[in-house]
mmCIF file of N, CA and C in Angstrom:
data_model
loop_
_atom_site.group_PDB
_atom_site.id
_atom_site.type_symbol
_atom_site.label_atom_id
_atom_site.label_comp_id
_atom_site.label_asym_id
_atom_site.label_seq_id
_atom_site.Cartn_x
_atom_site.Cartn_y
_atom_site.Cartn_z
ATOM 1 N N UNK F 239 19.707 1.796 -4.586
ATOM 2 C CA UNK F 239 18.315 2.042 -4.883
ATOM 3 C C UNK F 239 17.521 1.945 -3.577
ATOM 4 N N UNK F 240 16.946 3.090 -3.277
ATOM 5 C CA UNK F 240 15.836 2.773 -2.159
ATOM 6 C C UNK F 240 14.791 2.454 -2.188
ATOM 7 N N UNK F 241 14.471 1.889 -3.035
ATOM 8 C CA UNK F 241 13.353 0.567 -3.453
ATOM 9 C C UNK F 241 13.599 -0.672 -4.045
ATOM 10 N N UNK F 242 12.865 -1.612 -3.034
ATOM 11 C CA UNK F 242 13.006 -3.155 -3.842
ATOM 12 C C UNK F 242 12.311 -3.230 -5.329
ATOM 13 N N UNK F 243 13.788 -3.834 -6.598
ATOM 14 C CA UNK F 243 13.825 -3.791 -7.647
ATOM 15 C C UNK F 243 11.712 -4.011 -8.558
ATOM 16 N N UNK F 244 11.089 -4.556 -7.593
ATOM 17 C CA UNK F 244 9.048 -5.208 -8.143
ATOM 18 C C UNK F 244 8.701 -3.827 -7.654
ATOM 19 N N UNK F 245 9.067 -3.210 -6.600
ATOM 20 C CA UNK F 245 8.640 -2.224 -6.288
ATOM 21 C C UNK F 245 8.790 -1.046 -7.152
ATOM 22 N N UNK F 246 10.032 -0.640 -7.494
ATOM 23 C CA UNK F 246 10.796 0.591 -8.792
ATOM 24 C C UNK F 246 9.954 0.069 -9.630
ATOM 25 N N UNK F 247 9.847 -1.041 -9.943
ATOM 26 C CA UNK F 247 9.281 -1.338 -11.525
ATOM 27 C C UNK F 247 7.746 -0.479 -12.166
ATOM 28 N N UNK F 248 7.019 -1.142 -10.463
ATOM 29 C CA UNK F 248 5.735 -0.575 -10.210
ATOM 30 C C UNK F 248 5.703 1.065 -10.636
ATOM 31 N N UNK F 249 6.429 1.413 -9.519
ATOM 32 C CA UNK F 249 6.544 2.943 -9.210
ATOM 33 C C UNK F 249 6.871 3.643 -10.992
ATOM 34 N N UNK F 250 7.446 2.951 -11.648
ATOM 35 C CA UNK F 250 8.170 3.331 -12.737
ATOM 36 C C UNK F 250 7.033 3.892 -13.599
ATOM 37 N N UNK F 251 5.904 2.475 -13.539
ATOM 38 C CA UNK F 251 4.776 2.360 -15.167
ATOM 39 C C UNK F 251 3.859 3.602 -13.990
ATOM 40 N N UNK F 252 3.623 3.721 -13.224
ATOM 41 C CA UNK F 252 2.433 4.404 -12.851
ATOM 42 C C UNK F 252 3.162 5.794 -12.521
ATOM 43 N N UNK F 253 4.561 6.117 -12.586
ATOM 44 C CA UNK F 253 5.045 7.618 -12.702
ATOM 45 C C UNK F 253 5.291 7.662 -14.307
ATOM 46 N N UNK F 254 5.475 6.878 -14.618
ATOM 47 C CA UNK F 254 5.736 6.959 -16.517
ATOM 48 C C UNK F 254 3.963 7.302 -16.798
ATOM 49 N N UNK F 255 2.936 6.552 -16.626
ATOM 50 C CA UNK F 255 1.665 6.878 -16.851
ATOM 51 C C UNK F 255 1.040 8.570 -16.120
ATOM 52 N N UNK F 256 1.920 9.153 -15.370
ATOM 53 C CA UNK F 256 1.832 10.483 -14.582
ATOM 54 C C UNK F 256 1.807 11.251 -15.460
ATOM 55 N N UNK F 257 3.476 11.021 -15.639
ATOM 56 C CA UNK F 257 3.926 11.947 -16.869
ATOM 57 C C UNK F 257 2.873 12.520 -17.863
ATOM 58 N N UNK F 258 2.751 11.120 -18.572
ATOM 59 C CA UNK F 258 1.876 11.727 -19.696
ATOM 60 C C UNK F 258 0.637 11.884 -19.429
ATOM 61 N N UNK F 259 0.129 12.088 -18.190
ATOM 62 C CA UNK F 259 -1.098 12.546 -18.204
ATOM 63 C C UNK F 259 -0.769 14.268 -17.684
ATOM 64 N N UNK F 260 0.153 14.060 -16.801
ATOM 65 C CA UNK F 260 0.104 15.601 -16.277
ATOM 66 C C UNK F 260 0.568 16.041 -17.932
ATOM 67 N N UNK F 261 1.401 16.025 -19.391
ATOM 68 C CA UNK F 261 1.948 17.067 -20.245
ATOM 69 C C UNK F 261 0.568 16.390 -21.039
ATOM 70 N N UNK F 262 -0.530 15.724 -21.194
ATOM 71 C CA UNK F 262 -1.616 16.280 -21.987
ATOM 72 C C UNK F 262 -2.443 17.141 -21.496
ATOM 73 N N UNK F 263 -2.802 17.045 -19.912
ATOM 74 C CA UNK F 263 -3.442 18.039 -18.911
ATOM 75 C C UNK F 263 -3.483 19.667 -19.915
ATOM 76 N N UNK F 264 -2.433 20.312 -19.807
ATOM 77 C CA UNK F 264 -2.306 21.655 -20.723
ATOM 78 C C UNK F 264 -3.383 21.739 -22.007
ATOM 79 N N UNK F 265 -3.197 20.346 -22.542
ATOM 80 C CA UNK F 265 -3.453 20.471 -24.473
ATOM 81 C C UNK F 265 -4.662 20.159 -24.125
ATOM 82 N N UNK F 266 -5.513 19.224 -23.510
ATOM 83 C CA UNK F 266 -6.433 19.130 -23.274
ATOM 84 C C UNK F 266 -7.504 20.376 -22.484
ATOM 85 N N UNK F 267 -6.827 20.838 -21.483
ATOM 86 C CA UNK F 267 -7.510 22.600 -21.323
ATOM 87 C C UNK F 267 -7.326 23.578 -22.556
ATOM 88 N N UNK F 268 -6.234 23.689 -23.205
ATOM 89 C CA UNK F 268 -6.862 24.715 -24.412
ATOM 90 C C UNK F 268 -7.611 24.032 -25.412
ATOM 91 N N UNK F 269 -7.238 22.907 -26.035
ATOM 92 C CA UNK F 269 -7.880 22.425 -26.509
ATOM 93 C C UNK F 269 -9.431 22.742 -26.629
ATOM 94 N N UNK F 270 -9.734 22.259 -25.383
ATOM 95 C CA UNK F 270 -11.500 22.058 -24.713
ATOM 96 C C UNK F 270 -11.625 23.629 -24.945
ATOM 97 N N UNK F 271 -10.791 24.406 -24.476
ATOM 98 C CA UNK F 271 -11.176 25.776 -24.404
ATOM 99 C C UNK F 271 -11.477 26.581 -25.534
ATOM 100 N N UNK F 272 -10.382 26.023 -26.801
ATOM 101 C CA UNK F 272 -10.714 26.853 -28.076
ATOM 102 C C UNK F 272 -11.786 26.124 -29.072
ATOM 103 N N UNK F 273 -11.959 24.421 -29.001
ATOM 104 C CA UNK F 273 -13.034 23.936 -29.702
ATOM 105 C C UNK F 273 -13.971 23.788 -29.037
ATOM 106 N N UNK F 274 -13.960 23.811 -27.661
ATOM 107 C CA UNK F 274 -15.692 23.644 -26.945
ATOM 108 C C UNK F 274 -16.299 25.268 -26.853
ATOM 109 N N UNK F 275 -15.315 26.252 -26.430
ATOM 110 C CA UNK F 275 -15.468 27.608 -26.748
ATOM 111 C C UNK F 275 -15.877 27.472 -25.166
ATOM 112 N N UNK F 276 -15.573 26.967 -24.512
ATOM 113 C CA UNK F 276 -15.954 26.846 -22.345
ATOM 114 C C UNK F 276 -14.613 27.661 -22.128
ATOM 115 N N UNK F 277 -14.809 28.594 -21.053
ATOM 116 C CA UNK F 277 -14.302 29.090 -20.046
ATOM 117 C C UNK F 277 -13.086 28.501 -20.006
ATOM 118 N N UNK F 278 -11.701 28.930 -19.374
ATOM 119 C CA UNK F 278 -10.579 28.365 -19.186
ATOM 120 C C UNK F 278 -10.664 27.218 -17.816
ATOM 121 N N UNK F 279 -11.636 28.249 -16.861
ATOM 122 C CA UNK F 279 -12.069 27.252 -15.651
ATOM 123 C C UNK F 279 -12.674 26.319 -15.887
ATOM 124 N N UNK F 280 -13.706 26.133 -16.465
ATOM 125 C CA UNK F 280 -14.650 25.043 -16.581
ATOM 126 C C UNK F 280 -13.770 23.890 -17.947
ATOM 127 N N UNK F 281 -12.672 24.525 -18.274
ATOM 128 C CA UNK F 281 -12.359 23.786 -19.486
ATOM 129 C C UNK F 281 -11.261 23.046 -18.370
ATOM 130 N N UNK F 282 -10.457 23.681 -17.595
ATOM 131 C CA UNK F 282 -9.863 22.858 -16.445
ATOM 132 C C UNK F 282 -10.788 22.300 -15.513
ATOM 133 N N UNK F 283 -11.712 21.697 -15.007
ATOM 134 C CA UNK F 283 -12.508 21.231 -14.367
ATOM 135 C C UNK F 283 -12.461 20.168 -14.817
ATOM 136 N N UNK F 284 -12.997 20.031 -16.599
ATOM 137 C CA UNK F 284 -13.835 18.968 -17.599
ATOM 138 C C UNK F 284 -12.383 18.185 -17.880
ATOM 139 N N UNK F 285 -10.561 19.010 -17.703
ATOM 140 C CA UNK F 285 -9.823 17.854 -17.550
ATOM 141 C C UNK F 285 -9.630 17.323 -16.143
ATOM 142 N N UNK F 286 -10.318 17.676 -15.119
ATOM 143 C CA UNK F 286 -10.031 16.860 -13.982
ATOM 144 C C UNK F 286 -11.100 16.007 -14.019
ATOM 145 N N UNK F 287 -12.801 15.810 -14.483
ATOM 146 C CA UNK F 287 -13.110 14.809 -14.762
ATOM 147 C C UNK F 287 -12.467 13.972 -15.506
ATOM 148 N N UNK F 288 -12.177 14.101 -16.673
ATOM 149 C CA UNK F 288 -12.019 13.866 -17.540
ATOM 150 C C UNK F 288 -10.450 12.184 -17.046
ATOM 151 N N UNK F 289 -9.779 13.000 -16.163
ATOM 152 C CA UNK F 289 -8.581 12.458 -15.736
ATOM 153 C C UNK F 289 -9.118 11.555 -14.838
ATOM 154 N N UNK F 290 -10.416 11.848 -13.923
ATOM 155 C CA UNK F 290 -11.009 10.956 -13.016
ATOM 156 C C UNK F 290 -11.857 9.846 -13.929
ATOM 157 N N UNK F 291 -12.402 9.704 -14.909
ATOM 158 C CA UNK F 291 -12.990 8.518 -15.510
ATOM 159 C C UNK F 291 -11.768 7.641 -15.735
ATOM 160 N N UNK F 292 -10.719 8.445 -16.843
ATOM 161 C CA UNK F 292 -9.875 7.062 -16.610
ATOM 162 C C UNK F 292 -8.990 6.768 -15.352
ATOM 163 N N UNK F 293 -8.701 7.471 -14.700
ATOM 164 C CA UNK F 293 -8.330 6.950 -13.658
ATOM 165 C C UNK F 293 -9.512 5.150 -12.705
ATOM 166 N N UNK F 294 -10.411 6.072 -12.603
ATOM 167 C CA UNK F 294 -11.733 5.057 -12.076
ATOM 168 C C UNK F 294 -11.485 4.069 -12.797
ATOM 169 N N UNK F 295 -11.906 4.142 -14.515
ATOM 170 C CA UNK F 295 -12.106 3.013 -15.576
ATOM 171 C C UNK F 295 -10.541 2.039 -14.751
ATOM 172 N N UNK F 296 -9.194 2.554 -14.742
ATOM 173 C CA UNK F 296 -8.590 1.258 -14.408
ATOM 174 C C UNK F 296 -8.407 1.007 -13.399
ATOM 175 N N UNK F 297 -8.730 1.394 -12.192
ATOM 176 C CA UNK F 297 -9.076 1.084 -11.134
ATOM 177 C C UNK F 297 -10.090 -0.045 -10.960
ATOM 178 N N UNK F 298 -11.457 -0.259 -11.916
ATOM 179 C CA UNK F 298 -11.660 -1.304 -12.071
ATOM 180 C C UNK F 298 -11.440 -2.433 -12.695
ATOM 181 N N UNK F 299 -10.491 -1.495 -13.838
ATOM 182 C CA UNK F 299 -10.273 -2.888 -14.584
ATOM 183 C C UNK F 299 -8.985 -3.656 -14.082
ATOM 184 N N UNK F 300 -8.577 -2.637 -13.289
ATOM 185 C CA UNK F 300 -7.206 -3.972 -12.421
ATOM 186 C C UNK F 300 -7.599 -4.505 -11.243
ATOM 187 N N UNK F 301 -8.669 -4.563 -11.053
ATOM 188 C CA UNK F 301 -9.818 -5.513 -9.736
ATOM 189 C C UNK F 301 -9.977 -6.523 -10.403
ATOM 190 N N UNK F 302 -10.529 -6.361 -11.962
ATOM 191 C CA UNK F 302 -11.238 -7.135 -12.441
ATOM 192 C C UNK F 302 -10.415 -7.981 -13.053
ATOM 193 N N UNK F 303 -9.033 -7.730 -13.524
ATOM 194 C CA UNK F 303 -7.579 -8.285 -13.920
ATOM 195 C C UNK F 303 -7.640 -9.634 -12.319
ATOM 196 N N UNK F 304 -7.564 -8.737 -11.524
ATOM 197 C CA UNK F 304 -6.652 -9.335 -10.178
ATOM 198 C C UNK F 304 -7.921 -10.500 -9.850
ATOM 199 N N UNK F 305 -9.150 -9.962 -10.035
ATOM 200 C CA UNK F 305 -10.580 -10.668 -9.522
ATOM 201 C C UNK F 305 -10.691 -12.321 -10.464
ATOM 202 N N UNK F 306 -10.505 -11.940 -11.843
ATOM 203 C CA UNK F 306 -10.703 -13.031 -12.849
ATOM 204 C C UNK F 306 -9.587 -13.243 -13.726
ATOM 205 N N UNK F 307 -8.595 -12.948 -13.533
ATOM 206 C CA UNK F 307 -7.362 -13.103 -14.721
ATOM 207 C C UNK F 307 -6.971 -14.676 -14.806
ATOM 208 N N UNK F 308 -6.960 -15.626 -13.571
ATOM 209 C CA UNK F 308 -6.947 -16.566 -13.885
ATOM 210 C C UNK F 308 -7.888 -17.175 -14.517
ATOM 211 N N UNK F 309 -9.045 -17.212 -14.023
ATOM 212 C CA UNK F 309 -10.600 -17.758 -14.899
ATOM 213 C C UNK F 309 -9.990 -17.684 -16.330
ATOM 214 N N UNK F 310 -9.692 -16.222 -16.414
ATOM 215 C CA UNK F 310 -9.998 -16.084 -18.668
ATOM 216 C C UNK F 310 -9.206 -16.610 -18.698
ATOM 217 N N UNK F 311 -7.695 -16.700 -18.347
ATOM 218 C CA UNK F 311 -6.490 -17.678 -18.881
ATOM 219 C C UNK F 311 -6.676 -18.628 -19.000
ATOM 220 N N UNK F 312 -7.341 -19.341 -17.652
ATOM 221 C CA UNK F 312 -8.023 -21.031 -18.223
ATOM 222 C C UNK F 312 -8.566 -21.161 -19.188
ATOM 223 N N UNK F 313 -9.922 -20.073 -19.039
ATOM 224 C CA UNK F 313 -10.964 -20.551 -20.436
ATOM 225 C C UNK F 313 -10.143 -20.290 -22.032
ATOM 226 N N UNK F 314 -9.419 -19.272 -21.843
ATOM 227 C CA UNK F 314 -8.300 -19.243 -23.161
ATOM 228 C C UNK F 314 -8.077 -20.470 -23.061
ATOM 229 N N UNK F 315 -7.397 -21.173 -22.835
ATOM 230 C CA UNK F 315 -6.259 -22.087 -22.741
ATOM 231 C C UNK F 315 -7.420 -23.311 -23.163
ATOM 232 N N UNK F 316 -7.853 -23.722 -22.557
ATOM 233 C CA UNK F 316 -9.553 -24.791 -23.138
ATOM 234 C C UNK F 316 -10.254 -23.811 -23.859
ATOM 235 N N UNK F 317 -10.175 -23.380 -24.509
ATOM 236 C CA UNK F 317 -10.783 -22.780 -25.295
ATOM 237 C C UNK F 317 -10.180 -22.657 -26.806
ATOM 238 N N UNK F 318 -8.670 -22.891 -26.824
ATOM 239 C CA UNK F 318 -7.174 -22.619 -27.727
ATOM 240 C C UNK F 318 -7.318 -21.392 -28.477
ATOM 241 N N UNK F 319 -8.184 -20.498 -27.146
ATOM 242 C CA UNK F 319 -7.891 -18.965 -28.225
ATOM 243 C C UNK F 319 -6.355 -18.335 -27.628
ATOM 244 N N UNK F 320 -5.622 -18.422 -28.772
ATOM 245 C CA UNK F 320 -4.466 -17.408 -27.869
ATOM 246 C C UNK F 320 -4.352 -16.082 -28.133
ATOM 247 N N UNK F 321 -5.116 -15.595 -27.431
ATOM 248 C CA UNK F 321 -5.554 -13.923 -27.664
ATOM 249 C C UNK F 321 -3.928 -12.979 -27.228
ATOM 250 N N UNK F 322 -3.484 -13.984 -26.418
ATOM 251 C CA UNK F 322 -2.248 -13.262 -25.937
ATOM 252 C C UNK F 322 -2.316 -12.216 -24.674
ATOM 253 N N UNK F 323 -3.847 -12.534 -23.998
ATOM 254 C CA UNK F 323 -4.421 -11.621 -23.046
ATOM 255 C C UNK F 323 -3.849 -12.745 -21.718
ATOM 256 N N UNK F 324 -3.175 -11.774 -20.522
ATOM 257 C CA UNK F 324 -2.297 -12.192 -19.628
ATOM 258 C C UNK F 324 -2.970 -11.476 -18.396
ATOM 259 N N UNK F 325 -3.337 -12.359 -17.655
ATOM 260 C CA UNK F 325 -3.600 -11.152 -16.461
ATOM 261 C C UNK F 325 -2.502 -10.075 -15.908
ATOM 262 N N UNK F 326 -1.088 -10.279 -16.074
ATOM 263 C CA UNK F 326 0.511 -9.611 -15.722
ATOM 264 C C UNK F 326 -0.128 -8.520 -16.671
ATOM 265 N N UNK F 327 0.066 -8.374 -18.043
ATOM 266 C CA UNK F 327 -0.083 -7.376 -19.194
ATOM 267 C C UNK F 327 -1.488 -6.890 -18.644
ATOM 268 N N UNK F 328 -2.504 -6.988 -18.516
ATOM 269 C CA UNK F 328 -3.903 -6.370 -17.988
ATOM 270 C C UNK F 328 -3.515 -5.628 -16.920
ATOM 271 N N UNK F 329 -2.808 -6.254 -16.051
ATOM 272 C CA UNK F 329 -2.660 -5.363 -14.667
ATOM 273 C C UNK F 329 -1.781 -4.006 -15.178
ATOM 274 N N UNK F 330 -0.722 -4.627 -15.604
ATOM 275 C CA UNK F 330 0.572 -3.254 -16.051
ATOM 276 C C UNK F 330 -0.481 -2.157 -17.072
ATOM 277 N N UNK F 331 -1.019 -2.580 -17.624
ATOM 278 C CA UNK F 331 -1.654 -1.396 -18.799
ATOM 279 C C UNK F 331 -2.796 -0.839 -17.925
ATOM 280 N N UNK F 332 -3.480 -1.245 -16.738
ATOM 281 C CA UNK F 332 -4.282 -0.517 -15.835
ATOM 282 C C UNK F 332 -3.537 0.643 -15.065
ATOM 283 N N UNK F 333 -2.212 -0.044 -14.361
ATOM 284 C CA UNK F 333 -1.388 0.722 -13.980
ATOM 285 C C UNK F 333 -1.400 1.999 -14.525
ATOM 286 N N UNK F 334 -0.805 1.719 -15.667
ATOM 287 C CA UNK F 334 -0.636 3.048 -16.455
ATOM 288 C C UNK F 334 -1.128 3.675 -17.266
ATOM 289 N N UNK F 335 -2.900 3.344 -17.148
ATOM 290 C CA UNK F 335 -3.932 4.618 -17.244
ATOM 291 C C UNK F 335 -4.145 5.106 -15.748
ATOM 292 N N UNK F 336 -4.336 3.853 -14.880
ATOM 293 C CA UNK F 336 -4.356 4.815 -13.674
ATOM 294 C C UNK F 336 -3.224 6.576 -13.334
ATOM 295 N N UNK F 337 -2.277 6.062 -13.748
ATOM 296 C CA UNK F 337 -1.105 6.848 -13.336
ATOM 297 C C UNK F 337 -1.627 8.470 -14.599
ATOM 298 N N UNK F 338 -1.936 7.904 -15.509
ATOM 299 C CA UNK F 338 -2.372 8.758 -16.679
ATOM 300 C C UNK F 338 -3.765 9.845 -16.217
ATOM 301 N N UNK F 339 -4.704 9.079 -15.152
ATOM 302 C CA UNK F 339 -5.630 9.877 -15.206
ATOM 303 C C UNK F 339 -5.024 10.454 -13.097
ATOM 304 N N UNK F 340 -4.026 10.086 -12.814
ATOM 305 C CA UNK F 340 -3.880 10.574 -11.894
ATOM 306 C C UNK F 340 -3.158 12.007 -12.042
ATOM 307 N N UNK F 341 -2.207 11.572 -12.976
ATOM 308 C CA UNK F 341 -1.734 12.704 -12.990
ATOM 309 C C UNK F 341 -2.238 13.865 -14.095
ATOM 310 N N UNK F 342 -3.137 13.773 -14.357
ATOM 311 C CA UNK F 342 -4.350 14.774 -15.309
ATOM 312 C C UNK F 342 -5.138 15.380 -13.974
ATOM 313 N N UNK F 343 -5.599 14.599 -13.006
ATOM 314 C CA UNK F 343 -6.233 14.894 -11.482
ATOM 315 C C UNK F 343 -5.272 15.992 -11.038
ATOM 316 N N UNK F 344 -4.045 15.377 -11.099
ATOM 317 C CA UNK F 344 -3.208 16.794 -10.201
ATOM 318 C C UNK F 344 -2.758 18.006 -10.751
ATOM 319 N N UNK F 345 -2.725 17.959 -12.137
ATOM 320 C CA UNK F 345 -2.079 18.850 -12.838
ATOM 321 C C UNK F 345 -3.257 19.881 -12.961
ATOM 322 N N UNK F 346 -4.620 19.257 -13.163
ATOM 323 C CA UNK F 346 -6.119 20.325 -14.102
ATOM 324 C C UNK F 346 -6.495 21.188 -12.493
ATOM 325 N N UNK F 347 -6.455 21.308 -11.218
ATOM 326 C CA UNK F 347 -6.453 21.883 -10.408
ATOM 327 C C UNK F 347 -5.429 23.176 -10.749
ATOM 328 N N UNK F 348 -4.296 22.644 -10.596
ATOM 329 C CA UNK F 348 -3.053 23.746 -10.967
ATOM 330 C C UNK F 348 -3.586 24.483 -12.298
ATOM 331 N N UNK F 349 -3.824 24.118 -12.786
ATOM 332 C CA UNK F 349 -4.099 24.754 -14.049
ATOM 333 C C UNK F 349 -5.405 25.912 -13.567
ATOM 334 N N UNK F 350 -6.750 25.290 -12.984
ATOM 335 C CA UNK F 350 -7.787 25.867 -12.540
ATOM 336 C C UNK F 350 -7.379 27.080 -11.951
ATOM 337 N N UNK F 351 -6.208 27.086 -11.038
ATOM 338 C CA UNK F 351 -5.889 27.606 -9.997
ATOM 339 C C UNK F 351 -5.369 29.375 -10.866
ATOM 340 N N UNK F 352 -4.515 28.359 -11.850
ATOM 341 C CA UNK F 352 -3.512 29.616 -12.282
ATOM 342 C C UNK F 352 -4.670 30.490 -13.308
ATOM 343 N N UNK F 353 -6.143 30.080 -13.480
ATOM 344 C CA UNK F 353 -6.598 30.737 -14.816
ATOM 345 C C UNK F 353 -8.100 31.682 -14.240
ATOM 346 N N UNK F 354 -7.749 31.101 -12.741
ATOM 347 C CA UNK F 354 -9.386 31.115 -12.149
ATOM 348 C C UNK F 354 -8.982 32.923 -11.557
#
């Protein structure tokens, strides 16, 4: 393996989160295209925003994982809520919307490209 085993793991959830953003990329341009009744271009555009909010959204929310995850675990813990909320599980599920709206970013260009 030419990556250290924390490293693959990483690489894994945020190319697994790719995936399924680049094979909704498609459904989401016709989609937009046959119920919004927009242009094929502008309906590929609205999925490259579209891929950039969530991308952004976990971009902050794994700051905000990495920023305060210990804080809430304490206050859980004195608090005896066991919500079952982990800063590890917060970070991994940011991961892989990030990876989700990244790869919606790369795919809705290609798409733009091929319709424009």
């Amino acid at each position: 393996m030419l990556l250290p085993p924390a490293l693959w793991e990483r690489s894994r959830l945020v190319a697994g989160g790719a995936v399924v953003g680049a094979a909704a990329t498609p459904v989401f341009v016709v989609g937009t295209n046959i119920i919004g009744g927009i242009g094929p271009l502008a309906a590929a555009e609205t999925a490259f925003a579209f891929g950039g909010l969530w991308f952004g959204f976990a971009l902050l929310g794994w700051a905000g994982s990495v920023a305060s995850g210990e804080a809430i675990e304490a206050t859980q813990e004195f608090l005896d809520a066991d919500t079952g909320w982990t800063e590890q599980r917060s970070r991994r599920a940011m991961a892989r919307i990030a990876g989700f709206g990244a790869g919606m970013m790369f795919v809705a260009p290609v798409i733009g490209t091929a319709v424009g």
